[in-house]
């Protein structure tokens, strides 16, 4: 049994790496997916967000318009703080529940934490020190910008602004126990994924 954190900046391809590790046998606990699950219509988090920002942030489908919320809080620290007060406690509680559930199965638990490293170059929470290992998915800023424009429809200005709000690649690499270079195409990952899985299995043997 081993519990591994995986992190990487926006556009790094962290999700692709996590998906391939799941195919190897890891159980994924995904912070972003938990946020989405808790923001489903009718839930406490959903209702609190709508109360804060109004019905204009609800799509015709009834789902939250995540892009519109991001636009509201992106350059407003006060609103970002208010949103975090609504979301983070619920996410932390649910993440803890899912991590414990996965650990009970006695397998490799991969915890996906996009913002594990802060823009100040520190771990966002002291508990992150307790993982058996930390994987950092790394790519250059130019590669990340290109992916965000191509695959997610960002403008170059928006892509660079979002990246600038996060930790730098150098800051994340400082916390890496295993570094995956994802500057190339997806097919270049297979060898690194295999090496990463071998490393994870050495951690399992220690526990």
Tab-separated table of C-alpha atoms in Angstrom:
chain	number	residue	atom	x	y	z
A	1	UNK	CA	0.000	0.000	0.000
A	2	UNK	CA	1.237	3.487	-0.850
A	3	UNK	CA	-0.364	6.915	-1.053
A	4	UNK	CA	1.156	9.119	-3.728
A	5	UNK	CA	0.394	12.756	-4.522
A	6	UNK	CA	0.472	13.927	-8.128
A	7	UNK	CA	0.594	17.575	-9.110
A	8	UNK	CA	1.390	19.774	-12.078
A	9	UNK	CA	0.504	23.165	-13.461
A	10	UNK	CA	-2.413	23.918	-15.735
A	11	UNK	CA	-1.658	22.511	-19.178
A	12	UNK	CA	1.022	20.139	-17.883
A	13	UNK	CA	-0.859	16.988	-18.879
A	14	UNK	CA	-1.177	15.787	-15.290
A	15	UNK	CA	-4.564	14.209	-15.992
A	16	UNK	CA	-3.099	12.167	-18.852
A	17	UNK	CA	-0.354	10.869	-16.569
A	18	UNK	CA	-2.839	10.066	-13.789
A	19	UNK	CA	-5.069	8.184	-16.246
A	20	UNK	CA	-2.140	6.025	-17.373
A	21	UNK	CA	-1.174	5.259	-13.771
A	22	UNK	CA	-4.764	4.236	-13.049
A	23	UNK	CA	-4.485	1.844	-16.006
A	24	UNK	CA	-1.478	0.326	-14.206
A	25	UNK	CA	-3.590	-0.300	-11.115
A	26	UNK	CA	-3.686	2.890	-9.036
A	27	UNK	CA	-6.888	4.167	-7.446
A	28	UNK	CA	-7.356	7.868	-8.217
A	29	UNK	CA	-8.683	10.430	-5.753
A	30	UNK	CA	-9.112	13.560	-7.872
A	31	UNK	CA	-9.526	16.931	-6.145
A	32	UNK	CA	-10.976	18.576	-9.262
A	33	UNK	CA	-13.522	15.782	-9.706
A	34	UNK	CA	-14.544	16.081	-6.066
A	35	UNK	CA	-15.146	19.809	-6.576
A	36	UNK	CA	-17.328	19.027	-9.603
A	37	UNK	CA	-19.238	16.345	-7.695
A	38	UNK	CA	-19.921	18.680	-4.762
A	39	UNK	CA	-21.099	21.437	-7.100
A	40	UNK	CA	-23.853	19.324	-8.607
A	41	UNK	CA	-27.300	20.993	-8.608
A	42	UNK	CA	-29.136	20.888	-5.304
A	43	UNK	CA	-26.142	20.192	-3.088
A	44	UNK	CA	-25.059	22.429	-0.218
A	45	UNK	CA	-22.001	23.746	-2.081
A	46	UNK	CA	-24.065	24.453	-5.202
A	47	UNK	CA	-26.714	26.330	-3.226
A	48	UNK	CA	-24.132	28.363	-1.316
A	49	UNK	CA	-22.372	29.409	-4.520
A	50	UNK	CA	-25.635	30.407	-6.200
A	51	UNK	CA	-26.633	32.379	-3.110
A	52	UNK	CA	-23.311	34.214	-3.321
A	53	UNK	CA	-23.201	34.949	-7.052
A	54	UNK	CA	-26.800	34.725	-8.253
A	55	UNK	CA	-28.639	32.646	-10.824
A	56	UNK	CA	-26.603	34.157	-13.665
A	57	UNK	CA	-23.822	31.691	-12.892
A	58	UNK	CA	-26.172	28.748	-13.580
A	59	UNK	CA	-26.290	27.311	-17.109
A	60	UNK	CA	-29.513	26.341	-18.875
A	61	UNK	CA	-28.654	22.729	-18.049
A	62	UNK	CA	-28.870	23.586	-14.351
A	63	UNK	CA	-25.131	23.115	-13.827
A	64	UNK	CA	-22.831	25.827	-12.530
A	65	UNK	CA	-21.041	27.843	-15.191
A	66	UNK	CA	-17.512	27.138	-13.936
A	67	UNK	CA	-15.931	29.456	-16.481
A	68	UNK	CA	-18.132	32.371	-15.422
A	69	UNK	CA	-17.286	31.741	-11.763
A	70	UNK	CA	-13.593	31.610	-12.653
A	71	UNK	CA	-13.927	34.925	-14.483
A	72	UNK	CA	-15.511	36.503	-11.392
A	73	UNK	CA	-12.869	35.400	-8.907
A	74	UNK	CA	-9.763	35.349	-11.100
A	75	UNK	CA	-8.655	38.916	-10.464
A	76	UNK	CA	-10.569	39.497	-7.224
A	77	UNK	CA	-8.799	38.151	-4.148
A	78	UNK	CA	-11.749	38.887	-1.883
A	79	UNK	CA	-14.180	36.926	-4.041
A	80	UNK	CA	-11.686	34.094	-4.460
A	81	UNK	CA	-11.373	33.930	-0.670
A	82	UNK	CA	-15.168	33.825	-0.288
A	83	UNK	CA	-15.452	31.037	-2.867
A	84	UNK	CA	-12.723	29.060	-1.120
A	85	UNK	CA	-14.559	29.425	2.194
A	86	UNK	CA	-17.559	27.756	0.582
A	87	UNK	CA	-15.742	25.028	-1.323
A	88	UNK	CA	-12.562	24.032	0.535
A	89	UNK	CA	-14.009	22.651	3.811
A	90	UNK	CA	-16.429	20.401	1.933
A	91	UNK	CA	-13.736	19.268	-0.509
A	92	UNK	CA	-11.275	18.521	2.302
A	93	UNK	CA	-13.834	16.408	4.149
A	94	UNK	CA	-14.864	14.462	1.047
A	95	UNK	CA	-11.264	13.979	-0.077
A	96	UNK	CA	-10.393	12.540	3.330
A	97	UNK	CA	-13.320	10.138	3.098
A	98	UNK	CA	-12.355	8.944	-0.379
A	99	UNK	CA	-8.677	8.606	0.525
A	100	UNK	CA	-9.529	6.440	3.539
A	101	UNK	CA	-11.901	4.342	1.453
A	102	UNK	CA	-9.215	3.766	-1.187
A	103	UNK	CA	-6.518	3.000	1.395
A	104	UNK	CA	-8.774	0.391	2.967
A	105	UNK	CA	-8.575	-1.517	-0.319
A	106	UNK	CA	-4.832	-1.895	0.203
A	107	UNK	CA	-3.756	-0.621	-3.193
A	108	UNK	CA	-1.825	2.318	-4.615
A	109	UNK	CA	-3.763	5.509	-3.951
A	110	UNK	CA	-2.980	8.388	-6.303
A	111	UNK	CA	-4.179	11.742	-4.953
A	112	UNK	CA	-4.447	14.397	-7.658
A	113	UNK	CA	-3.841	17.846	-6.122
A	114	UNK	CA	-3.424	20.537	-8.818
A	115	UNK	CA	-2.476	23.327	-6.398
A	116	UNK	CA	-0.344	21.329	-3.976
A	117	UNK	CA	2.494	23.857	-4.298
A	118	UNK	CA	1.623	27.502	-3.673
A	119	UNK	CA	2.834	30.495	-5.750
A	120	UNK	CA	5.144	31.210	-2.804
A	121	UNK	CA	6.884	27.890	-3.433
A	122	UNK	CA	5.513	26.095	-0.368
A	123	UNK	CA	3.274	23.084	0.171
A	124	UNK	CA	-0.296	24.274	0.500
A	125	UNK	CA	-0.953	22.100	3.573
A	126	UNK	CA	1.311	20.474	6.130
A	127	UNK	CA	-0.424	17.128	5.566
A	128	UNK	CA	1.034	16.993	2.036
A	129	UNK	CA	4.388	16.186	3.639
A	130	UNK	CA	2.952	12.861	4.787
A	131	UNK	CA	2.503	11.243	1.377
A	132	UNK	CA	4.756	8.277	0.642
A	133	UNK	CA	5.893	10.096	-2.488
A	134	UNK	CA	5.112	13.079	-4.697
A	135	UNK	CA	4.964	13.009	-8.495
A	136	UNK	CA	5.385	16.274	-10.384
A	137	UNK	CA	4.320	16.432	-14.031
A	138	UNK	CA	6.475	19.072	-15.638
A	139	UNK	CA	6.444	21.027	-18.875
A	140	UNK	CA	7.640	24.406	-20.048
A	141	UNK	CA	5.369	27.431	-19.858
A	142	UNK	CA	5.363	27.661	-23.655
A	143	UNK	CA	4.215	24.047	-23.959
A	144	UNK	CA	1.451	24.649	-21.402
A	145	UNK	CA	0.289	27.802	-23.214
A	146	UNK	CA	0.175	25.932	-26.520
A	147	UNK	CA	-1.928	23.112	-25.020
A	148	UNK	CA	-4.370	25.483	-23.343
A	149	UNK	CA	-4.932	27.322	-26.611
A	150	UNK	CA	-5.221	24.151	-28.704
A	151	UNK	CA	-7.212	21.865	-26.426
A	152	UNK	CA	-9.134	24.159	-24.071
A	153	UNK	CA	-9.872	27.182	-26.206
A	154	UNK	CA	-7.946	29.713	-24.100
A	155	UNK	CA	-6.613	32.897	-25.604
A	156	UNK	CA	-2.862	33.262	-25.222
A	157	UNK	CA	-3.371	36.170	-22.815
A	158	UNK	CA	-5.737	34.178	-20.615
A	159	UNK	CA	-3.480	31.107	-20.686
A	160	UNK	CA	-0.442	33.094	-19.575
A	161	UNK	CA	-2.451	34.884	-16.878
A	162	UNK	CA	-3.720	31.584	-15.446
A	163	UNK	CA	-0.229	30.094	-15.441
A	164	UNK	CA	1.178	33.193	-13.740
A	165	UNK	CA	-1.264	32.713	-10.847
A	166	UNK	CA	0.215	29.289	-10.032
A	167	UNK	CA	3.538	28.023	-8.738
A	168	UNK	CA	6.358	28.045	-11.269
A	169	UNK	CA	7.696	24.806	-12.774
A	170	UNK	CA	10.873	25.289	-10.747
A	171	UNK	CA	8.917	25.622	-7.501
A	172	UNK	CA	6.977	22.417	-8.170
A	173	UNK	CA	10.092	20.479	-9.193
A	174	UNK	CA	11.645	21.263	-5.811
A	175	UNK	CA	9.061	18.955	-4.183
A	176	UNK	CA	9.271	16.110	-6.706
A	177	UNK	CA	10.197	12.633	-5.562
A	178	UNK	CA	9.535	11.510	-9.132
A	179	UNK	CA	9.582	13.976	-12.037
A	180	UNK	CA	7.776	13.317	-15.312
A	181	UNK	CA	8.856	15.445	-18.274
A	182	UNK	CA	5.746	15.977	-20.374
A	183	UNK	CA	7.033	18.460	-22.918
A	184	UNK	CA	6.696	16.012	-25.782
A	185	UNK	CA	3.710	14.225	-27.363
A	186	UNK	CA	1.643	11.764	-25.329
A	187	UNK	CA	3.291	8.723	-26.919
A	188	UNK	CA	6.593	9.746	-25.319
A	189	UNK	CA	5.136	9.152	-21.861
A	190	UNK	CA	4.933	5.360	-21.860
A	191	UNK	CA	8.557	4.730	-20.790
A	192	UNK	CA	8.330	7.322	-18.012
A	193	UNK	CA	5.004	5.906	-16.815
A	194	UNK	CA	6.520	2.412	-16.592
A	195	UNK	CA	9.508	3.765	-14.650
A	196	UNK	CA	7.167	5.696	-12.368
A	197	UNK	CA	5.103	2.579	-11.674
A	198	UNK	CA	8.245	0.650	-10.808
A	199	UNK	CA	9.210	3.428	-8.389
A	200	UNK	CA	5.739	3.363	-6.824
A	201	UNK	CA	6.052	-0.379	-6.283
A	202	UNK	CA	9.310	0.131	-4.373
A	203	UNK	CA	7.351	2.420	-2.037
A	204	UNK	CA	4.640	-0.214	-1.601
A	205	UNK	CA	7.240	-2.728	-0.457
A	206	UNK	CA	8.406	-0.338	2.240
A	207	UNK	CA	4.915	0.001	3.732
